């Protein structure tokens, strides 16, 4: 197995607060890697660092040859990293199709000089893009929602659209921040199935932050546990659920 | 055709509209626009020309403010830059009008970087104020750089012949402006159905998500500024042929407010909305003026003396009413009606 993502001595400070504290971990290609921990543990911050939303205070993040700690957010799609956001960041007024098309941005070529004269290359690429979007729509079973503004959909379906938009990037690594929070049991089950299919059918490595322990234990290959910014344990689901530090971090507070 | 949830033809799905009713009305509208000069006097034709030019300018502003979410009060500045470029190139440098007009767009687009680059870190009100300041700088420059711009004396344009058509003739001017409006409309509609247009909307709605989708904010914001200003510059160039004697006084802040009113009333982000809004805002004072004329002589005299103030008041009122009652503007009203009728009688 090859390592796809390497995090080395990563630290992020916000003023006096150390949100991520000297974290090192490896994510293997083709695995489902979960990041868990209590509220405020620094999970989303770690995701933001990996997706170059801001540069880390210290440390390195390598994605193959790419140094993510020095990258710009907009380069990530091209590198092959797609993500969803904890607080849903879909384009509310746009339809499902339009949302997914945005994910294809870096694979298209139209620019301000060619776009006004649509008929020709921009049109051909739009037709191709439309086809690709249709495949994702089929995969996520949202054919009937295709032309609806995303803002009109239920929370669970909006999350599904956001997943589709991240898939449109054609990522090698997919970062999912709390996909199933706020979903009912059936929606949660659908998402778990999609995540497995994404890995098995498309060979995409999945890194996810999740509070739903059922999903985490069921589908993860490896789990990392963060507590107050520190990595307290990494391992397979069986090991992690037995780890005294983990039990303490979760139960000690509640 | 759409059959249930399946798509049979992708080209059809990315066409501007796959609705035959829409196409029918478009053709009918174009036909009406083409025969208009045959049935209308000079006054109506003049009004129509004003609407066409305003519509071009509104489409330009809408691309930046409506589609990309960057509020601009700099419209007067870009119109002035376009207008003076055409005017000065023709009057002082003997440029052929065919080249002077596109140059208006290019100069305005180049100037847009002056305001676009400092604006990269600004949002909302701060951006609005920056663009307003830009506008003042442009008009002050035009006023004081007398050796280049004729300063307070204005510029007279004698050569108004493009491709053998003399734009001093109102009918010719009308058709020319109509042609430009059609081209600009098609161009912008096309932009909006490619990745460029989607990037504009993405920046407006969710800038962090836009970046995570691979959209370079710097590039696309500057692109939006440049494309928008190019179009507004063209509208300014057309104004040079409309007035044939140009002066800085034309380009007051009121013009920028009117332009904003057009795109708000029409419906932010909609090309059709910008055109409808332009017509509405140009025609509104005319209709109200007529209505005032019908009032008893005493009252109508008083009101006529305050015509400018009344116009400003009306525009403010219309903006507030739109935002209050139908934030999607007139185009939103139209969409609702269309939905209502296509579902009737189930829609009650
Ligand atoms: N941009 C920021 N500026 C300042 N503080 C921040 C910022 N982002 C996160 N924090 C702080 O860093 C800590 C870790 O936050 P983070 O969002 O990473 O936690 P989390 O593990 O994702 O929690 P949750 O499970 O609630 O989503 C919190 O104390 C939070 O308040
Ligand atoms: Mg979080």
mmCIF file of C-alpha atoms in Angstrom, chain A:
data_model
loop_
_atom_site.group_PDB
_atom_site.id
_atom_site.type_symbol
_atom_site.label_atom_id
_atom_site.label_comp_id
_atom_site.label_asym_id
_atom_site.label_seq_id
_atom_site.Cartn_x
_atom_site.Cartn_y
_atom_site.Cartn_z
ATOM 1 C CA UNK A 1 0.000 0.000 0.000
ATOM 2 C CA UNK A 2 1.251 3.464 -0.854
ATOM 3 C CA UNK A 3 0.801 6.506 1.308
ATOM 4 C CA UNK A 4 -1.280 9.232 -0.357
ATOM 5 C CA UNK A 5 -1.235 11.929 2.298
ATOM 6 C CA UNK A 6 1.392 12.626 4.919
ATOM 7 C CA UNK A 7 0.890 15.051 7.778
ATOM 8 C CA UNK A 8 4.068 15.910 9.654
ATOM 9 C CA UNK A 9 4.294 17.752 12.985
ATOM 10 C CA UNK A 10 1.346 19.900 12.058
ATOM 11 C CA UNK A 11 0.425 22.717 14.427
ATOM 12 C CA UNK A 12 -2.196 25.424 14.104
ATOM 13 C CA UNK A 13 -2.563 28.206 16.641
ATOM 14 C CA UNK A 14 -5.383 30.721 16.838
ATOM 15 C CA UNK A 15 -4.020 33.365 19.173
ATOM 16 C CA UNK A 16 -3.325 31.485 22.403
ATOM 17 C CA UNK A 17 -5.395 28.468 21.396
ATOM 18 C CA UNK A 18 -3.598 25.462 19.924
ATOM 19 C CA UNK A 19 -6.296 23.969 17.705
ATOM 20 C CA UNK A 20 -4.008 21.361 16.142
ATOM 21 C CA UNK A 21 -1.032 20.347 18.248
ATOM 22 C CA UNK A 22 1.949 18.654 16.605
ATOM 23 C CA UNK A 23 -0.058 16.057 14.682
ATOM 24 C CA UNK A 24 1.597 13.500 12.394
ATOM 25 C CA UNK A 25 -0.278 10.859 10.432
ATOM 26 C CA UNK A 26 -0.317 8.937 7.134
ATOM 27 C CA UNK A 27 -3.339 8.171 4.993
ATOM 28 C CA UNK A 28 -2.979 5.161 2.717
ATOM 29 C CA UNK A 29 -4.186 5.247 -0.845
ATOM 30 C CA UNK A 30 -7.531 3.486 -1.261
ATOM 31 C CA UNK A 31 -8.426 3.549 2.423
ATOM 32 C CA UNK A 32 -11.310 5.042 4.349
ATOM 33 C CA UNK A 33 -9.683 7.075 7.096
ATOM 34 C CA UNK A 34 -11.829 8.547 9.864
ATOM 35 C CA UNK A 35 -10.989 11.413 12.138
ATOM 36 C CA UNK A 36 -12.955 11.487 15.373
ATOM 37 C CA UNK A 37 -12.854 13.403 18.623
ATOM 38 C CA UNK A 38 -14.972 15.570 20.896
ATOM 39 C CA UNK A 39 -16.317 18.980 19.831
ATOM 40 C CA UNK A 40 -13.575 21.532 19.363
ATOM 41 C CA UNK A 41 -10.887 18.826 19.086
ATOM 42 C CA UNK A 42 -9.488 20.417 15.917
ATOM 43 C CA UNK A 43 -10.867 18.054 13.272
ATOM 44 C CA UNK A 44 -12.263 20.730 10.975
ATOM 45 C CA UNK A 45 -9.133 22.789 11.471
ATOM 46 C CA UNK A 46 -7.037 19.834 10.295
ATOM 47 C CA UNK A 47 -9.274 19.541 7.213
ATOM 48 C CA UNK A 48 -8.908 23.250 6.549
ATOM 49 C CA UNK A 49 -5.144 22.893 6.697
ATOM 50 C CA UNK A 50 -5.172 19.922 4.329
ATOM 51 C CA UNK A 51 -7.349 21.869 1.890
ATOM 52 C CA UNK A 52 -5.088 24.921 2.203
ATOM 53 C CA UNK A 53 -7.832 27.244 3.416
ATOM 54 C CA UNK A 54 -5.069 28.777 5.552
ATOM 55 C CA UNK A 55 -1.391 27.863 5.990
ATOM 56 C CA UNK A 56 -0.367 25.994 9.170
ATOM 57 C CA UNK A 57 1.538 27.698 11.979
ATOM 58 C CA UNK A 58 4.068 24.860 11.761
ATOM 59 C CA UNK A 59 4.535 21.552 10.026
ATOM 60 C CA UNK A 60 4.168 19.983 6.622
ATOM 61 C CA UNK A 61 1.404 18.336 4.608
ATOM 62 C CA UNK A 62 2.489 16.328 1.590
ATOM 63 C CA UNK A 63 0.081 14.963 -1.023
ATOM 64 C CA UNK A 64 2.431 12.896 -3.163
ATOM 65 C CA UNK A 65 4.912 15.487 -4.407
ATOM 66 C CA UNK A 66 2.617 18.412 -3.642
ATOM 67 C CA UNK A 67 3.311 20.522 -0.572
ATOM 68 C CA UNK A 68 -0.172 21.428 0.605
ATOM 69 C CA UNK A 69 1.142 23.630 3.407
ATOM 70 C CA UNK A 70 2.348 26.024 0.711
ATOM 71 C CA UNK A 71 -0.564 25.623 -1.730
ATOM 72 C CA UNK A 72 -3.518 27.894 -2.539
ATOM 73 C CA UNK A 73 -7.032 26.596 -1.986
ATOM 74 C CA UNK A 74 -7.932 26.889 -5.659
ATOM 75 C CA UNK A 75 -5.057 24.554 -6.653
ATOM 76 C CA UNK A 76 -6.500 21.671 -4.663
ATOM 77 C CA UNK A 77 -9.031 20.622 -7.288
ATOM 78 C CA UNK A 78 -6.303 20.343 -9.864
ATOM 79 C CA UNK A 79 -4.150 18.328 -7.439
ATOM 80 C CA UNK A 80 -7.079 15.939 -7.008
ATOM 81 C CA UNK A 81 -8.524 16.833 -3.622
ATOM 82 C CA UNK A 82 -12.246 17.412 -3.190
ATOM 83 C CA UNK A 83 -14.084 18.288 0.004
ATOM 84 C CA UNK A 84 -17.416 19.000 1.615
ATOM 85 C CA UNK A 85 -18.009 21.429 4.456
ATOM 86 C CA UNK A 86 -19.382 20.885 7.935
ATOM 87 C CA UNK A 87 -21.810 23.779 7.530
ATOM 88 C CA UNK A 88 -22.963 22.947 4.007
ATOM 89 C CA UNK A 89 -21.565 25.246 1.361
ATOM 90 C CA UNK A 90 -23.779 24.492 -1.632
ATOM 91 C CA UNK A 91 -24.862 27.183 -4.077
ATOM 92 C CA UNK A 92 -28.452 27.633 -2.911
ATOM 93 C CA UNK A 93 -29.918 29.450 -5.901
ATOM 94 C CA UNK A 94 -28.322 27.165 -8.456
ATOM 95 C CA UNK A 95 -29.872 23.894 -9.560
ATOM 96 C CA UNK A 96 -28.423 20.496 -8.723
ATOM 97 C CA UNK A 97 -26.906 20.278 -12.197
ATOM 98 C CA UNK A 98 -25.336 23.733 -11.945
ATOM 99 C CA UNK A 99 -23.861 22.894 -8.545
ATOM 100 C CA UNK A 100 -22.230 19.770 -9.893
ATOM 101 C CA UNK A 101 -20.945 21.589 -12.974
ATOM 102 C CA UNK A 102 -18.961 23.944 -10.731
ATOM 103 C CA UNK A 103 -17.015 20.925 -9.508
ATOM 104 C CA UNK A 104 -15.828 20.342 -13.077
ATOM 105 C CA UNK A 105 -14.332 23.837 -13.273
ATOM 106 C CA UNK A 106 -10.670 22.847 -13.430
ATOM 107 C CA UNK A 107 -11.313 20.244 -16.130
ATOM 108 C CA UNK A 108 -12.813 22.803 -18.513
ATOM 109 C CA UNK A 109 -11.092 25.449 -20.591
ATOM 110 C CA UNK A 110 -13.533 28.210 -21.561
ATOM 111 C CA UNK A 111 -12.296 31.692 -20.714
ATOM 112 C CA UNK A 112 -13.716 35.193 -20.957
ATOM 113 C CA UNK A 113 -12.517 35.562 -24.555
ATOM 114 C CA UNK A 114 -13.887 32.258 -25.871
ATOM 115 C CA UNK A 115 -17.049 32.009 -23.756
ATOM 116 C CA UNK A 116 -19.035 34.819 -25.463
ATOM 117 C CA UNK A 117 -18.662 32.964 -28.779
ATOM 118 C CA UNK A 118 -20.177 29.823 -27.380
ATOM 119 C CA UNK A 119 -20.692 27.836 -30.548
ATOM 120 C CA UNK A 120 -17.568 25.778 -31.026
ATOM 121 C CA UNK A 121 -15.199 24.529 -28.386
ATOM 122 C CA UNK A 122 -17.018 25.916 -25.304
ATOM 123 C CA UNK A 123 -20.188 24.208 -26.506
ATOM 124 C CA UNK A 124 -18.466 20.868 -27.017
ATOM 125 C CA UNK A 125 -16.944 20.953 -23.563
ATOM 126 C CA UNK A 126 -20.284 21.919 -22.018
ATOM 127 C CA UNK A 127 -21.911 18.897 -23.638
ATOM 128 C CA UNK A 128 -19.165 16.659 -22.267
ATOM 129 C CA UNK A 129 -19.455 18.272 -18.839
ATOM 130 C CA UNK A 130 -23.199 17.757 -18.874
ATOM 131 C CA UNK A 131 -22.682 14.071 -19.597
ATOM 132 C CA UNK A 132 -20.221 13.680 -16.755
ATOM 133 C CA UNK A 133 -22.634 15.406 -14.358
ATOM 134 C CA UNK A 134 -25.339 13.010 -15.448
ATOM 135 C CA UNK A 135 -23.161 10.055 -14.422
ATOM 136 C CA UNK A 136 -22.737 11.515 -10.950
ATOM 137 C CA UNK A 137 -26.468 12.230 -10.709
ATOM 138 C CA UNK A 138 -27.169 8.592 -11.571
ATOM 139 C CA UNK A 139 -24.627 7.374 -9.041
ATOM 140 C CA UNK A 140 -26.151 9.458 -6.233
ATOM 141 C CA UNK A 141 -29.704 8.594 -7.281
ATOM 142 C CA UNK A 142 -30.906 12.186 -7.576
ATOM 143 C CA UNK A 143 -32.236 12.103 -11.160
ATOM 144 C CA UNK A 144 -35.585 13.513 -10.102
ATOM 145 C CA UNK A 145 -33.991 16.549 -8.443
ATOM 146 C CA UNK A 146 -31.765 17.508 -11.363
ATOM 147 C CA UNK A 147 -33.313 20.876 -12.192
ATOM 148 C CA UNK A 148 -34.399 21.981 -8.733
ATOM 149 C CA UNK A 149 -32.667 24.836 -6.921
ATOM 150 C CA UNK A 150 -30.593 23.177 -4.201
ATOM 151 C CA UNK A 151 -31.939 25.569 -1.567
ATOM 152 C CA UNK A 152 -35.339 23.874 -1.926
ATOM 153 C CA UNK A 153 -34.024 20.417 -1.018
ATOM 154 C CA UNK A 154 -33.980 18.817 2.419
ATOM 155 C CA UNK A 155 -30.781 19.126 4.454
ATOM 156 C CA UNK A 156 -29.837 15.520 3.757
ATOM 157 C CA UNK A 157 -30.262 15.922 0.015
ATOM 158 C CA UNK A 158 -28.278 19.158 0.012
ATOM 159 C CA UNK A 159 -25.419 17.246 1.631
ATOM 160 C CA UNK A 160 -25.744 14.628 -1.078
ATOM 161 C CA UNK A 161 -25.470 17.326 -3.744
ATOM 162 C CA UNK A 162 -22.393 18.692 -2.008
ATOM 163 C CA UNK A 163 -20.896 15.210 -2.102
ATOM 164 C CA UNK A 164 -21.666 15.081 -5.827
ATOM 165 C CA UNK A 165 -19.975 18.426 -6.373
ATOM 166 C CA UNK A 166 -16.834 17.150 -4.637
ATOM 167 C CA UNK A 167 -16.948 13.991 -6.773
ATOM 168 C CA UNK A 168 -17.162 16.105 -9.916
ATOM 169 C CA UNK A 169 -13.657 17.319 -9.145
ATOM 170 C CA UNK A 170 -12.552 13.747 -9.977
ATOM 171 C CA UNK A 171 -10.516 13.641 -6.779
ATOM 172 C CA UNK A 172 -7.980 11.076 -5.619
ATOM 173 C CA UNK A 173 -8.660 12.196 -2.058
ATOM 174 C CA UNK A 174 -12.086 13.144 -0.768
ATOM 175 C CA UNK A 175 -12.455 15.035 2.524
ATOM 176 C CA UNK A 176 -15.910 14.696 4.090
ATOM 177 C CA UNK A 177 -16.636 16.831 7.167
ATOM 178 C CA UNK A 178 -19.571 15.382 9.122
ATOM 179 C CA UNK A 179 -21.564 14.082 6.163
ATOM 180 C CA UNK A 180 -24.296 12.333 8.154
ATOM 181 C CA UNK A 181 -24.899 14.780 11.000
ATOM 182 C CA UNK A 182 -28.519 15.842 10.937
ATOM 183 C CA UNK A 183 -29.538 12.933 8.717
ATOM 184 C CA UNK A 184 -32.101 10.262 9.581
ATOM 185 C CA UNK A 185 -31.172 6.563 9.767
ATOM 186 C CA UNK A 186 -32.102 5.817 6.179
ATOM 187 C CA UNK A 187 -30.176 8.789 4.767
ATOM 188 C CA UNK A 188 -27.196 7.835 6.928
ATOM 189 C CA UNK A 189 -27.252 4.316 5.555
ATOM 190 C CA UNK A 190 -27.380 5.642 1.973
ATOM 191 C CA UNK A 191 -24.363 7.858 2.595
ATOM 192 C CA UNK A 192 -22.384 5.004 4.159
ATOM 193 C CA UNK A 193 -23.123 2.904 1.081
ATOM 194 C CA UNK A 194 -22.088 5.759 -1.243
ATOM 195 C CA UNK A 195 -18.797 6.219 0.614
ATOM 196 C CA UNK A 196 -17.984 2.530 0.260
ATOM 197 C CA UNK A 197 -18.893 2.620 -3.447
ATOM 198 C CA UNK A 198 -16.806 5.739 -3.984
ATOM 199 C CA UNK A 199 -13.791 3.909 -2.635
ATOM 200 C CA UNK A 200 -14.506 0.518 -4.227
ATOM 201 C CA UNK A 201 -15.761 1.623 -7.661
ATOM 202 C CA UNK A 202 -13.745 4.792 -8.225
ATOM 203 C CA UNK A 203 -10.711 3.989 -6.086
ATOM 204 C CA UNK A 204 -10.967 7.322 -4.298
ATOM 205 C CA UNK A 205 -9.319 7.608 -0.896
ATOM 206 C CA UNK A 206 -11.767 8.960 1.667
ATOM 207 C CA UNK A 207 -10.867 10.941 4.769
ATOM 208 C CA UNK A 208 -13.867 11.745 6.916
ATOM 209 C CA UNK A 209 -14.718 13.540 10.116
ATOM 210 C CA UNK A 210 -17.685 11.871 11.736
ATOM 211 C CA UNK A 211 -19.532 11.846 15.042
ATOM 212 C CA UNK A 212 -21.772 8.906 14.155
ATOM 213 C CA UNK A 213 -19.833 6.010 15.723
ATOM 214 C CA UNK A 214 -21.964 3.418 13.980
ATOM 215 C CA UNK A 215 -20.859 4.631 10.556
ATOM 216 C CA UNK A 216 -17.266 5.178 11.669
ATOM 217 C CA UNK A 217 -16.846 1.660 13.104
ATOM 218 C CA UNK A 218 -18.629 0.047 10.151
ATOM 219 C CA UNK A 219 -16.766 1.470 7.199
ATOM 220 C CA UNK A 220 -13.397 2.854 8.363
ATOM 221 C CA UNK A 221 -10.123 1.077 7.634
ATOM 222 C CA UNK A 222 -8.305 3.304 10.082
ATOM 223 C CA UNK A 223 -9.393 5.799 12.705
ATOM 224 C CA UNK A 224 -7.466 8.693 14.210
ATOM 225 C CA UNK A 225 -8.640 10.252 17.450
ATOM 226 C CA UNK A 226 -8.005 13.904 18.215
ATOM 227 C CA UNK A 227 -8.506 15.481 21.616
ATOM 228 C CA UNK A 228 -7.799 19.143 22.293
ATOM 229 C CA UNK A 229 -5.640 19.319 19.200
ATOM 230 C CA UNK A 230 -3.553 16.272 20.049
ATOM 231 C CA UNK A 231 -3.564 12.959 18.270
ATOM 232 C CA UNK A 232 -4.188 10.431 21.016
ATOM 233 C CA UNK A 233 -4.507 7.252 18.981
ATOM 234 C CA UNK A 234 -4.504 5.875 15.433
ATOM 235 C CA UNK A 235 -5.524 2.366 14.488
ATOM 236 C CA UNK A 236 -8.127 -0.033 13.182
ATOM 237 C CA UNK A 237 -11.680 0.278 14.526
ATOM 238 C CA UNK A 238 -11.188 -2.663 16.930
ATOM 239 C CA UNK A 239 -8.045 -1.202 18.475
ATOM 240 C CA UNK A 240 -9.391 2.305 18.779
ATOM 241 C CA UNK A 241 -12.627 1.344 20.492
ATOM 242 C CA UNK A 242 -10.621 -0.543 23.162
ATOM 243 C CA UNK A 243 -8.076 2.219 23.743
ATOM 244 C CA UNK A 244 -8.301 3.560 27.320
ATOM 245 C CA UNK A 245 -7.260 7.102 26.273
ATOM 246 C CA UNK A 246 -10.060 7.200 23.737
ATOM 247 C CA UNK A 247 -12.629 5.941 26.195
ATOM 248 C CA UNK A 248 -11.378 8.534 28.622
ATOM 249 C CA UNK A 249 -11.507 11.392 26.088
ATOM 250 C CA UNK A 250 -15.078 10.545 25.173
ATOM 251 C CA UNK A 251 -16.480 9.442 28.506
ATOM 252 C CA UNK A 252 -14.280 11.515 30.790
ATOM 253 C CA UNK A 253 -15.963 14.704 29.645
ATOM 254 C CA UNK A 254 -19.550 13.622 29.500
#
